[in-house]
CSV table of C-alpha atoms in Angstrom, one decimal:
chain,number,residue,atom,x,y,z
A,383,UNK,CA,12.9,87.1,15.1
A,384,UNK,CA,11.1,89.0,13.0
A,385,UNK,CA,11.5,86.5,10.1
A,386,UNK,CA,9.9,83.8,12.5
A,387,UNK,CA,6.9,86.0,13.3
A,388,UNK,CA,6.3,86.5,9.7
A,389,UNK,CA,6.5,82.6,8.7
A,390,UNK,CA,4.0,82.0,12.0
A,391,UNK,CA,1.8,84.5,10.3
A,392,UNK,CA,2.0,82.8,7.2
A,393,UNK,CA,1.0,79.8,8.4
A,394,UNK,CA,-2.1,80.7,10.3
A,395,UNK,CA,-3.1,82.7,7.2
A,396,UNK,CA,-3.0,79.3,5.3
A,397,UNK,CA,-4.9,77.5,8.3
A,398,UNK,CA,-7.6,80.3,7.7
A,399,UNK,CA,-7.8,80.0,4.2
A,400,UNK,CA,-8.2,75.8,4.3
A,401,UNK,CA,-11.1,76.8,6.9
A,402,UNK,CA,-12.9,79.2,4.6
A,403,UNK,CA,-12.0,76.6,1.9
A,404,UNK,CA,-13.8,73.6,3.9
A,405,UNK,CA,-16.8,75.8,4.1
A,406,UNK,CA,-17.3,76.5,0.7
A,407,UNK,CA,-16.7,72.5,0.3
A,408,UNK,CA,-19.2,71.6,2.9
A,409,UNK,CA,-21.7,73.7,1.1
A,410,UNK,CA,-20.8,73.0,-2.5
A,411,UNK,CA,-19.7,76.6,-3.2
A,412,UNK,CA,-23.1,78.5,-2.3
A,413,UNK,CA,-21.7,81.6,-0.8
A,414,UNK,CA,-24.2,83.7,1.9
A,415,UNK,CA,-22.6,86.6,3.9
A,416,UNK,CA,-25.1,85.0,7.0
A,417,UNK,CA,-23.1,81.9,6.3
A,418,UNK,CA,-19.4,83.1,7.1
A,419,UNK,CA,-21.2,85.5,10.2
A,420,UNK,CA,-22.3,82.5,12.3
A,421,UNK,CA,-18.8,80.9,11.7
A,422,UNK,CA,-16.9,84.4,13.3
A,423,UNK,CA,-16.5,82.6,16.6
A,424,UNK,CA,-15.3,79.3,15.0
A,425,UNK,CA,-12.8,81.1,12.6
A,426,UNK,CA,-11.5,83.3,15.8
A,427,UNK,CA,-11.1,80.3,18.2
A,428,UNK,CA,-8.8,78.8,15.0
A,429,UNK,CA,-6.4,81.9,14.9
A,430,UNK,CA,-5.9,81.8,18.6
A,431,UNK,CA,-5.4,78.4,18.7
A,432,UNK,CA,-3.2,77.9,15.8
A,433,UNK,CA,-0.8,80.7,17.2
A,434,UNK,CA,-0.5,79.0,20.5
A,435,UNK,CA,0.0,75.3,18.6
A,436,UNK,CA,2.4,76.5,16.1
A,437,UNK,CA,4.7,78.1,18.4
A,438,UNK,CA,4.3,75.0,21.1
A,439,UNK,CA,5.2,72.6,18.0
A,440,UNK,CA,8.0,74.7,16.9
A,441,UNK,CA,7.0,75.2,13.1
A,442,UNK,CA,8.1,79.3,13.4
A,443,UNK,CA,11.6,77.6,14.1
A,444,UNK,CA,12.0,75.1,11.2
A,445,UNK,CA,13.4,76.1,7.8
A,446,UNK,CA,11.0,75.5,5.2
A,447,UNK,CA,13.7,74.9,2.6
A,448,UNK,CA,15.2,72.0,4.5
A,449,UNK,CA,12.4,70.6,5.9
A,450,UNK,CA,12.1,66.8,5.9
A,451,UNK,CA,9.5,63.9,6.5
A,452,UNK,CA,9.5,64.2,10.5
A,453,UNK,CA,8.5,68.0,9.7
A,454,UNK,CA,5.8,66.9,7.6
A,455,UNK,CA,4.4,64.4,10.4
A,456,UNK,CA,5.2,67.2,12.9
A,457,UNK,CA,3.0,69.6,10.8
A,458,UNK,CA,0.3,67.3,10.4
A,459,UNK,CA,0.0,66.4,14.2
A,460,UNK,CA,-0.1,70.2,14.6
A,461,UNK,CA,-2.6,70.5,12.3
A,462,UNK,CA,-4.8,67.5,13.8
A,463,UNK,CA,-4.0,68.8,17.5
A,464,UNK,CA,-5.1,72.8,15.9
A,465,UNK,CA,-9.0,71.5,15.0
A,466,UNK,CA,-9.3,69.2,18.4
A,467,UNK,CA,-8.5,72.1,20.5
A,468,UNK,CA,-10.8,74.5,18.2
A,469,UNK,CA,-13.7,72.4,18.2
A,470,UNK,CA,-13.5,71.9,22.1
A,471,UNK,CA,-13.5,75.5,23.0
A,472,UNK,CA,-16.1,76.1,20.2
A,473,UNK,CA,-18.4,73.2,22.2
A,474,UNK,CA,-18.0,75.1,25.2
A,475,UNK,CA,-18.7,78.7,23.7
A,476,UNK,CA,-21.6,77.8,21.6
A,477,UNK,CA,-22.5,74.4,21.3
A,478,UNK,CA,-20.6,74.3,17.6
A,479,UNK,CA,-23.4,76.3,16.5
A,480,UNK,CA,-23.7,76.9,12.4
A,481,UNK,CA,-20.8,74.1,12.3
A,482,UNK,CA,-21.2,71.3,10.5
A,483,UNK,CA,-20.3,68.0,11.3
A,484,UNK,CA,-18.2,67.1,8.3
A,485,UNK,CA,-16.4,70.5,9.1
A,486,UNK,CA,-13.7,69.8,11.1
A,487,UNK,CA,-12.5,66.8,8.9
A,488,UNK,CA,-12.2,69.1,5.9
A,489,UNK,CA,-10.5,71.5,7.8
A,490,UNK,CA,-7.8,68.9,9.3
A,491,UNK,CA,-7.0,67.7,5.6
A,492,UNK,CA,-6.9,71.0,3.6
A,493,UNK,CA,-4.9,72.4,6.6
A,494,UNK,CA,-2.1,69.6,6.2
A,495,UNK,CA,-2.3,70.1,2.3
A,496,UNK,CA,-1.9,73.9,2.7
A,497,UNK,CA,1.0,73.7,5.2
A,498,UNK,CA,2.9,71.1,3.7
A,499,UNK,CA,2.5,72.2,0.5
A,500,UNK,CA,3.9,75.2,0.8
A,501,UNK,CA,7.0,73.5,2.7
A,502,UNK,CA,7.4,71.2,-0.4
A,503,UNK,CA,7.4,74.2,-2.7
A,504,UNK,CA,10.4,76.2,-0.8
A,505,UNK,CA,12.1,72.9,-0.9
A,506,UNK,CA,11.5,72.2,-4.4
A,507,UNK,CA,12.7,75.9,-5.2
A,508,UNK,CA,15.8,75.9,-3.1
A,509,UNK,CA,16.5,72.6,-4.8
A,510,UNK,CA,16.1,74.0,-8.4
A,511,UNK,CA,18.1,77.3,-7.1
A,512,UNK,CA,21.2,75.0,-6.1
A,513,UNK,CA,21.5,73.1,-9.2
A,514,UNK,CA,21.0,76.4,-11.1
A,515,UNK,CA,24.2,77.5,-9.2
A,516,UNK,CA,26.0,74.6,-10.8
A,517,UNK,CA,27.1,76.4,-14.4
A,518,UNK,CA,29.9,74.1,-16.2
A,519,UNK,CA,28.9,75.3,-19.4
A,520,UNK,CA,29.7,79.1,-18.2
A,521,UNK,CA,32.8,78.0,-16.8
A,522,UNK,CA,34.0,76.3,-20.1
A,523,UNK,CA,33.1,79.4,-22.0
A,524,UNK,CA,35.8,81.1,-20.0
A,525,UNK,CA,38.3,78.4,-21.0
A,526,UNK,CA,37.9,75.7,-17.7
A,527,UNK,CA,37.0,72.4,-17.7
A,528,UNK,CA,35.2,70.7,-14.9
A,529,UNK,CA,36.1,66.8,-14.5
A,530,UNK,CA,32.8,64.6,-14.3
A,531,UNK,CA,32.8,61.3,-12.1
A,532,UNK,CA,30.7,58.3,-12.8
A,533,UNK,CA,29.7,56.7,-9.6
A,534,UNK,CA,28.0,53.6,-9.1
A,535,UNK,CA,26.3,52.7,-5.4
A,536,UNK,CA,26.1,49.5,-4.0
A,537,UNK,CA,23.7,49.0,-1.4
A,538,UNK,CA,19.9,50.2,-1.0
A,539,UNK,CA,19.1,52.0,2.7
A,540,UNK,CA,19.4,55.3,4.3
A,541,UNK,CA,23.1,55.5,3.9
A,542,UNK,CA,22.8,55.2,-0.3
A,543,UNK,CA,19.8,57.9,0.2
A,544,UNK,CA,22.3,60.3,2.1
A,545,UNK,CA,24.9,59.8,-0.4
A,546,UNK,CA,22.4,60.6,-3.1
A,547,UNK,CA,21.2,63.5,-1.5
A,548,UNK,CA,25.0,64.8,-1.1
A,549,UNK,CA,26.0,64.4,-4.6
A,550,UNK,CA,22.7,66.4,-6.0
A,551,UNK,CA,23.2,69.0,-3.4
A,552,UNK,CA,26.8,69.4,-3.7
A,553,UNK,CA,28.4,67.4,-6.5
A,554,UNK,CA,26.0,68.0,-9.1
A,555,UNK,CA,28.7,70.1,-11.3
A,556,UNK,CA,31.3,67.0,-10.8
A,557,UNK,CA,29.5,63.8,-9.8
A,558,UNK,CA,27.2,62.0,-11.6
A,559,UNK,CA,25.2,59.0,-10.3
A,560,UNK,CA,24.8,56.3,-13.1
A,561,UNK,CA,22.7,53.6,-10.7
A,562,UNK,CA,22.3,51.6,-7.6
A,563,UNK,CA,22.9,47.8,-6.7
A,564,UNK,CA,21.0,46.0,-4.3
A,565,UNK,CA,22.1,43.1,-2.5
A,566,UNK,CA,18.9,41.1,-3.9
A,567,UNK,CA,17.4,41.7,-7.2
A,568,UNK,CA,13.9,42.2,-6.1
A,569,UNK,CA,14.6,45.7,-6.5
A,570,UNK,CA,15.6,45.8,-9.7
A,571,UNK,CA,14.2,48.0,-12.1
A,572,UNK,CA,12.9,50.6,-9.4
A,573,UNK,CA,14.2,53.7,-8.4
A,574,UNK,CA,15.6,56.1,-5.5
A,575,UNK,CA,15.7,59.8,-6.0
A,576,UNK,CA,15.0,59.3,-10.0
A,577,UNK,CA,18.3,57.0,-10.0
A,578,UNK,CA,17.5,53.3,-11.3
A,579,UNK,CA,18.5,50.4,-9.7
A,580,UNK,CA,20.3,48.5,-12.1
A,581,UNK,CA,20.3,44.8,-10.3
A,582,UNK,CA,22.0,42.6,-7.3
A,583,UNK,CA,25.7,43.1,-6.8
A,584,UNK,CA,26.3,39.5,-8.1
A,585,UNK,CA,25.5,40.5,-11.9
A,586,UNK,CA,27.9,43.7,-11.4
A,587,UNK,CA,30.4,42.9,-13.9
A,588,UNK,CA,27.2,42.4,-16.8
A,589,UNK,CA,25.7,45.5,-15.4
A,590,UNK,CA,29.4,47.0,-16.0
A,591,UNK,CA,29.2,45.6,-19.8
A,592,UNK,CA,25.9,47.3,-20.6
A,593,UNK,CA,26.8,50.6,-19.1
A,594,UNK,CA,30.0,50.4,-21.5
A,595,UNK,CA,27.4,49.8,-24.4
A,596,UNK,CA,25.6,52.8,-23.6
A,597,UNK,CA,29.0,55.0,-23.4
A,598,UNK,CA,28.9,55.3,-19.4
A,599,UNK,CA,32.1,54.2,-17.9
A,600,UNK,CA,32.3,53.9,-14.2
A,601,UNK,CA,35.0,55.7,-12.4
A,602,UNK,CA,34.1,55.2,-8.9
A,603,UNK,CA,31.9,52.4,-7.0
A,604,UNK,CA,31.0,53.5,-3.4
A,605,UNK,CA,29.4,50.9,-1.1
A,606,UNK,CA,26.9,52.1,1.3
A,607,UNK,CA,26.8,49.1,3.4
A,608,UNK,CA,29.2,48.0,6.0
A,609,UNK,CA,31.8,46.0,3.8
A,610,UNK,CA,31.3,42.8,5.8
A,611,UNK,CA,27.5,42.5,5.2
A,612,UNK,CA,28.1,41.7,1.6
A,613,UNK,CA,27.7,38.6,0.5
A,614,UNK,CA,31.2,36.5,0.4
A,615,UNK,CA,30.6,36.9,-3.6
A,616,UNK,CA,30.0,40.0,-3.8
A,617,UNK,CA,33.0,41.2,-1.8
A,618,UNK,CA,35.5,39.2,-3.8
A,619,UNK,CA,34.0,40.4,-7.0
A,620,UNK,CA,34.7,44.0,-5.9
A,621,UNK,CA,38.1,43.5,-4.9
A,622,UNK,CA,38.6,41.5,-8.3
A,623,UNK,CA,37.1,44.3,-10.3
A,624,UNK,CA,39.3,47.2,-8.6
A,625,UNK,CA,42.7,45.2,-8.6
A,626,UNK,CA,42.1,44.8,-12.5
A,627,UNK,CA,40.4,48.0,-13.5
A,628,UNK,CA,41.2,51.5,-12.6
A,629,UNK,CA,37.7,51.8,-11.2
A,630,UNK,CA,38.2,53.0,-7.5
A,631,UNK,CA,36.3,51.4,-4.3
A,632,UNK,CA,35.1,53.6,-1.7
A,633,UNK,CA,33.3,52.5,1.4
A,634,UNK,CA,31.3,55.1,2.4
A,635,UNK,CA,29.7,53.4,5.5
A,636,UNK,CA,33.1,53.0,7.3
A,637,UNK,CA,33.8,56.9,6.8
A,638,UNK,CA,31.4,57.2,9.9
A,639,UNK,CA,33.3,54.3,11.8
A,640,UNK,CA,36.6,55.9,11.3
A,641,UNK,CA,35.3,59.5,11.7
A,642,UNK,CA,39.3,60.4,12.9
A,643,UNK,CA,40.9,59.6,9.6
A,644,UNK,CA,40.2,62.3,6.9
A,645,UNK,CA,41.0,60.0,3.7
A,646,UNK,CA,38.6,58.3,2.3
A,647,UNK,CA,37.7,54.5,2.5
A,648,UNK,CA,39.2,53.3,-0.8
A,649,UNK,CA,40.7,49.9,-1.2
A,650,UNK,CA,44.1,49.2,-3.1
A,651,UNK,CA,44.8,46.7,-5.7
A,652,UNK,CA,46.6,44.6,-3.1
A,653,UNK,CA,44.2,44.6,0.0
A,654,UNK,CA,42.0,41.7,0.8
A,655,UNK,CA,40.0,43.7,3.8
A,656,UNK,CA,38.7,47.1,3.7
A,657,UNK,CA,41.2,49.8,4.6
A,658,UNK,CA,41.0,53.6,4.8
A,659,UNK,CA,44.1,55.0,3.0
A,660,UNK,CA,44.5,58.5,1.9
A,661,UNK,CA,42.4,60.2,-0.3
A,662,UNK,CA,43.5,60.1,-3.9
A,663,UNK,CA,40.8,62.6,-5.3
A,664,UNK,CA,42.9,65.9,-3.9
A,665,UNK,CA,42.7,68.6,-5.9
A,666,UNK,CA,45.4,69.1,-8.6
A,667,UNK,CA,46.3,71.6,-11.3
A,668,UNK,CA,45.1,70.8,-14.0
A,669,UNK,CA,46.0,72.2,-17.9
A,670,UNK,CA,43.4,74.7,-19.1
A,671,UNK,CA,42.7,74.5,-22.6
A,672,UNK,CA,43.1,77.7,-25.1
A,673,UNK,CA,40.2,79.6,-25.4
A,674,UNK,CA,39.9,79.5,-29.3
A,675,UNK,CA,36.2,80.6,-29.3
A,676,UNK,CA,35.7,83.4,-31.6
A,677,UNK,CA,34.0,86.5,-29.6
A,678,UNK,CA,30.7,86.0,-31.7
A,679,UNK,CA,27.8,86.5,-28.8
A,680,UNK,CA,25.3,87.6,-31.5
A,681,UNK,CA,26.1,84.3,-33.7
A,682,UNK,CA,26.0,82.2,-30.9
A,683,UNK,CA,22.5,83.6,-29.7
A,684,UNK,CA,21.3,83.6,-33.3
A,685,UNK,CA,22.5,79.8,-33.6
A,686,UNK,CA,20.6,78.7,-30.6
A,687,UNK,CA,17.5,80.8,-31.5
A,688,UNK,CA,17.6,78.9,-35.2
A,689,UNK,CA,18.3,75.4,-33.5
A,690,UNK,CA,15.4,76.0,-31.3
A,691,UNK,CA,13.0,76.8,-34.4
A,692,UNK,CA,14.5,74.5,-37.2
A,693,UNK,CA,14.4,71.8,-34.7
A,694,UNK,CA,10.6,72.0,-33.5
A,695,UNK,CA,9.4,72.4,-37.4
A,696,UNK,CA,11.2,69.4,-38.2
A,697,UNK,CA,10.2,67.1,-35.7
A,698,UNK,CA,6.4,68.0,-36.3
A,699,UNK,CA,6.8,67.9,-40.0
A,700,UNK,CA,9.3,64.8,-40.2
A,701,UNK,CA,6.5,62.6,-37.7
A,702,UNK,CA,5.1,60.3,-40.2
A,703,UNK,CA,9.1,59.8,-41.0
A,704,UNK,CA,9.7,59.2,-37.1
A,705,UNK,CA,6.9,56.4,-37.2
A,706,UNK,CA,8.1,54.9,-40.3
A,707,UNK,CA,11.6,54.6,-38.7
A,708,UNK,CA,10.0,53.2,-35.8
A,709,UNK,CA,8.2,50.5,-37.4
A,710,UNK,CA,11.0,49.7,-39.6
A,711,UNK,CA,13.7,49.3,-36.3
A,712,UNK,CA,10.9,47.1,-34.6
A,713,UNK,CA,10.6,44.4,-37.5
A,714,UNK,CA,14.6,44.8,-37.7
A,715,UNK,CA,15.8,44.5,-34.1
A,716,UNK,CA,12.7,44.5,-31.9
A,717,UNK,CA,12.3,46.3,-28.7
A,718,UNK,CA,13.4,49.0,-27.4
A,719,UNK,CA,13.3,51.4,-30.1
A,720,UNK,CA,15.8,53.4,-28.8
A,721,UNK,CA,19.6,53.2,-28.1
A,722,UNK,CA,21.6,56.1,-26.2
A,723,UNK,CA,25.1,56.5,-25.5
A,724,UNK,CA,26.6,59.0,-22.9
A,725,UNK,CA,28.5,61.6,-24.4
A,726,UNK,CA,30.5,64.9,-22.6
A,727,UNK,CA,28.7,67.8,-24.0
A,728,UNK,CA,29.6,71.6,-23.7
A,729,UNK,CA,31.4,72.1,-20.5
A,730,UNK,CA,32.1,68.7,-20.1
A,731,UNK,CA,28.8,68.0,-19.2
A,732,UNK,CA,27.6,64.5,-19.8
A,733,UNK,CA,24.5,64.2,-21.9
A,734,UNK,CA,22.6,61.0,-23.7
A,735,UNK,CA,22.8,61.0,-27.5
A,736,UNK,CA,19.8,59.5,-28.8
A,737,UNK,CA,19.5,57.0,-31.9
A,738,UNK,CA,17.1,54.5,-33.3
A,739,UNK,CA,18.3,51.0,-32.5
A,740,UNK,CA,19.5,49.5,-35.8
A,741,UNK,CA,21.6,46.5,-34.2
A,742,UNK,CA,20.8,43.9,-32.0
A,743,UNK,CA,22.3,43.4,-28.6
A,744,UNK,CA,26.0,43.6,-28.1
A,745,UNK,CA,26.0,40.3,-26.0
A,746,UNK,CA,24.5,36.6,-26.6
A,747,UNK,CA,22.4,34.7,-23.4
A,748,UNK,CA,26.0,33.6,-22.3
A,749,UNK,CA,27.5,36.8,-22.0
A,750,UNK,CA,29.6,36.7,-24.9
A,751,UNK,CA,30.4,39.7,-27.1
A,752,UNK,CA,28.6,39.1,-30.5
A,753,UNK,CA,30.4,40.4,-33.9
A,754,UNK,CA,29.4,43.3,-35.2
A,755,UNK,CA,28.3,41.5,-38.9
A,756,UNK,CA,26.4,39.4,-37.3
A,757,UNK,CA,24.4,42.0,-35.5
A,758,UNK,CA,23.8,44.4,-38.2
A,759,UNK,CA,20.7,43.4,-41.1
A,760,UNK,CA,20.2,45.2,-44.5
A,761,UNK,CA,17.5,47.6,-42.7
A,762,UNK,CA,20.0,49.0,-40.5
A,763,UNK,CA,22.4,49.6,-42.7
A,764,UNK,CA,20.1,51.3,-44.6
A,765,UNK,CA,18.9,53.5,-41.6
A,766,UNK,CA,22.3,54.2,-40.8
A,767,UNK,CA,23.5,55.2,-44.3
A,768,UNK,CA,20.7,57.8,-44.6
A,769,UNK,CA,21.0,59.0,-41.4
A,770,UNK,CA,17.8,58.4,-40.4
A,771,UNK,CA,18.6,56.5,-37.2
A,772,UNK,CA,19.7,59.8,-35.8
A,773,UNK,CA,16.5,61.6,-36.0
A,774,UNK,CA,16.0,61.4,-32.4
A,775,UNK,CA,18.7,63.6,-31.7
A,776,UNK,CA,16.2,66.5,-33.2
A,777,UNK,CA,15.3,66.1,-29.6
A,778,UNK,CA,18.9,66.5,-28.1
A,779,UNK,CA,19.1,70.2,-30.1
A,780,UNK,CA,15.7,71.1,-29.0
A,781,UNK,CA,16.3,70.9,-25.5
A,782,UNK,CA,19.7,72.5,-25.9
A,783,UNK,CA,22.0,69.3,-25.5
A,784,UNK,CA,23.1,69.8,-29.2
A,785,UNK,CA,23.4,71.8,-32.2
A,786,UNK,CA,22.6,71.3,-36.0
A,787,UNK,CA,26.1,72.3,-36.5
A,788,UNK,CA,29.2,71.6,-34.3
A,789,UNK,CA,31.9,69.0,-33.3
A,790,UNK,CA,30.1,65.6,-33.1
A,791,UNK,CA,30.5,64.4,-29.3
A,792,UNK,CA,33.3,61.4,-28.8
A,793,UNK,CA,32.6,59.1,-25.9
A,794,UNK,CA,35.2,60.7,-22.6
A,795,UNK,CA,37.6,58.0,-23.2
A,796,UNK,CA,38.3,59.1,-26.8
A,797,UNK,CA,38.3,62.7,-25.7
A,798,UNK,CA,41.7,64.2,-25.6
A,799,UNK,CA,42.2,66.5,-22.6
A,800,UNK,CA,44.6,68.3,-24.6
A,801,UNK,CA,41.9,69.3,-27.1
A,802,UNK,CA,38.9,70.0,-24.6
A,803,UNK,CA,38.6,73.3,-26.3
A,804,UNK,CA,36.2,71.5,-28.7
A,805,UNK,CA,33.6,71.0,-25.9
A,806,UNK,CA,33.5,75.0,-25.5
A,807,UNK,CA,30.1,75.0,-27.6
A,808,UNK,CA,27.5,72.5,-28.2
A,809,UNK,CA,28.0,69.3,-29.8
A,810,UNK,CA,26.5,69.1,-33.5
A,811,UNK,CA,24.2,66.8,-35.5
A,812,UNK,CA,26.8,67.3,-38.3
A,813,UNK,CA,30.0,69.0,-38.5
A,814,UNK,CA,33.0,70.2,-40.0
A,815,UNK,CA,35.0,66.8,-39.7
A,816,UNK,CA,32.0,64.7,-40.7
A,817,UNK,CA,31.8,66.7,-44.6
A,818,UNK,CA,35.6,66.2,-44.8
A,819,UNK,CA,36.0,62.6,-44.5
A,820,UNK,CA,33.9,61.4,-41.3
A,821,UNK,CA,34.3,58.2,-40.8
A,822,UNK,CA,37.4,57.7,-42.9
A,823,UNK,CA,39.7,60.3,-40.9
A,824,UNK,CA,41.5,59.3,-37.8
A,825,UNK,CA,40.6,60.8,-34.4
A,826,UNK,CA,43.6,63.3,-34.6
A,827,UNK,CA,42.4,64.7,-38.2
A,828,UNK,CA,38.8,65.0,-36.6
A,829,UNK,CA,40.3,66.9,-33.6
A,830,UNK,CA,41.7,69.1,-36.1
A,831,UNK,CA,39.1,70.0,-38.1
A,832,UNK,CA,36.9,70.5,-35.2
A,833,UNK,CA,39.3,73.1,-33.9
A,834,UNK,CA,39.5,74.7,-37.1
A,835,UNK,CA,35.6,75.3,-37.4
A,836,UNK,CA,35.7,76.6,-33.5
A,837,UNK,CA,38.0,79.6,-34.9
A,838,UNK,CA,36.3,80.1,-38.1
A,839,UNK,CA,32.4,79.5,-36.8
A,840,UNK,CA,30.2,81.8,-38.8
A,841,UNK,CA,26.6,81.5,-40.6
A,842,UNK,CA,28.6,81.1,-44.4
A,843,UNK,CA,30.6,78.0,-42.5
A,844,UNK,CA,27.5,76.2,-41.3
A,845,UNK,CA,25.3,77.0,-44.6
A,846,UNK,CA,28.1,75.6,-46.2
A,847,UNK,CA,28.4,72.1,-43.7
A,848,UNK,CA,24.8,71.6,-44.0
A,849,UNK,CA,25.1,71.6,-48.0
A,850,UNK,CA,27.8,69.5,-47.8
A,851,UNK,CA,26.0,66.9,-45.6
A,852,UNK,CA,23.3,66.6,-48.0
A,853,UNK,CA,25.8,65.8,-50.9
A,854,UNK,CA,27.6,62.9,-48.1
A,855,UNK,CA,24.2,61.4,-47.5
A,856,UNK,CA,23.6,60.8,-51.4
A,857,UNK,CA,26.9,60.1,-52.4
A,858,UNK,CA,28.7,58.7,-49.5
A,859,UNK,CA,32.0,59.9,-47.5
A,860,UNK,CA,34.9,61.0,-49.1
A,861,UNK,CA,38.0,62.5,-47.8
A,862,UNK,CA,39.0,66.3,-48.7
A,863,UNK,CA,42.7,66.5,-48.4
A,864,UNK,CA,42.7,70.0,-48.6
A,865,UNK,CA,40.8,70.8,-45.7
A,866,UNK,CA,42.4,68.5,-43.4
A,867,UNK,CA,46.0,69.7,-44.5
A,868,UNK,CA,44.6,73.3,-43.9
A,869,UNK,CA,43.0,72.2,-40.0
A,870,UNK,CA,46.2,70.5,-39.2
A,871,UNK,CA,48.7,73.1,-40.5
A,872,UNK,CA,46.4,75.7,-38.3
A,873,UNK,CA,47.5,73.5,-35.2
A,874,UNK,CA,51.1,73.1,-35.5
A,875,UNK,CA,51.6,75.4,-32.8
A,876,UNK,CA,49.2,73.8,-30.7
A,877,UNK,CA,50.3,70.6,-28.3
A,878,UNK,CA,48.3,67.5,-29.5
A,879,UNK,CA,48.1,64.3,-27.8
A,880,UNK,CA,46.3,61.5,-29.8
A,881,UNK,CA,44.4,59.1,-27.7
A,882,UNK,CA,45.7,55.4,-28.1
A,883,UNK,CA,42.5,54.4,-30.4
A,884,UNK,CA,41.6,54.6,-34.1
A,885,UNK,CA,38.7,55.9,-35.8
A,886,UNK,CA,35.8,53.8,-36.1
A,887,UNK,CA,32.0,54.7,-37.1
A,888,UNK,CA,29.4,55.3,-34.4
A,889,UNK,CA,26.8,52.6,-34.3
A,890,UNK,CA,24.8,50.5,-31.6
A,891,UNK,CA,28.1,49.3,-30.0
A,892,UNK,CA,30.9,51.7,-31.2
A,893,UNK,CA,32.8,54.0,-28.8
A,894,UNK,CA,32.7,57.2,-31.2
A,895,UNK,CA,30.6,59.6,-32.8
A,896,UNK,CA,31.3,59.5,-36.8
């Protein structure tokens, strides 16, 4: 009750402040004591009416941090009612003496802005605080990993918006929405809660191909419309897709129609109609990688400060180089200038690695994959050879997604679960594996070198890596058999599972960051 009374008084104070500001705006901010003295009856009527109307509209019972559009409409209606009643009371009392005709209009507009504004700020504050509670990086530093699930939503509407809000509120640390699909293509390119609408459902296969080029692999497709409302071609495409891949299909809308069933609406590979089998996402115990990160708190703090300072200076100093490389990229491959791929970062949290484009599109007009040799050019090979195409990653370093020195980020499918300890620190622009072989290494060798760096990280090792990086750019990559043998030997006691892929360089279509 006390909290409700405080909120009510706060609303009244905002209304009086808006009324005072309306007077100042009406008189071009020419303040006189007699001016406000003559409006005392009007201010008193406004305060008294506000207490009554706000209570009748129940605004003192609403939770600001959970306000919605309906609440803002009710607030607007209450503001209009307060002004109309105040004007009526003042007219009966003194025929609105001293009140300009424009005053009530300015008053109601400022009242709505003030009352709605504080509720929006409360909602934003709550949203930011909720997201701050999700600390995958901190959890990872304790030796824990957080599995991220990439979700593609089919359908545009209230249910889709509800699902997006649910993920933002409760799944910020475990789920990631990669985009939405509409039934038609008229909404393509627009956004819902800052999530892009990628296209219509009949283009889902090409959309998934484009996402894979950027390192985004969809784990689950959530249909927020009744499955029967989808076009037959879209239904069949989704069924075929789940039958031929590991992508799960969840019928979110049908969960409301089958509330008695505790399982999620998910299609099996042999179903032709939507079904509601048991939920396959139940929590399972997962092996925790060994925490081999050396306890050097000061080292990691100073390293982060060094990253911020150096990346800031380099971005400013290398701005002319940025412009030259951008012009070369535009001449060579055209727009857009940037290329990005999604990578698991510290704590396995996904982030985007940015590069200048050095290769043409991965698919032709018929959707056929183009051979890498036909996509590359002399300019592109030069930019990759000198690592100038990776200049945009200075921005990743500045905002804290990467570091100058650390394990290079891999695609999620190339990241060994048994060696997720390499995700305990920020990925690097260069690393121990890159200066001891780079593209000439196999993935198990890179993993071993990265884990050796985690065990032996220090300022001296970082300086050595930076110097060796300059040598590598000037003279090319060479395998350091001694370093490889030493790193591999130090991990003999650790179980190592190699992924079923081979080492390959990271360019505009490759899956691995070299």
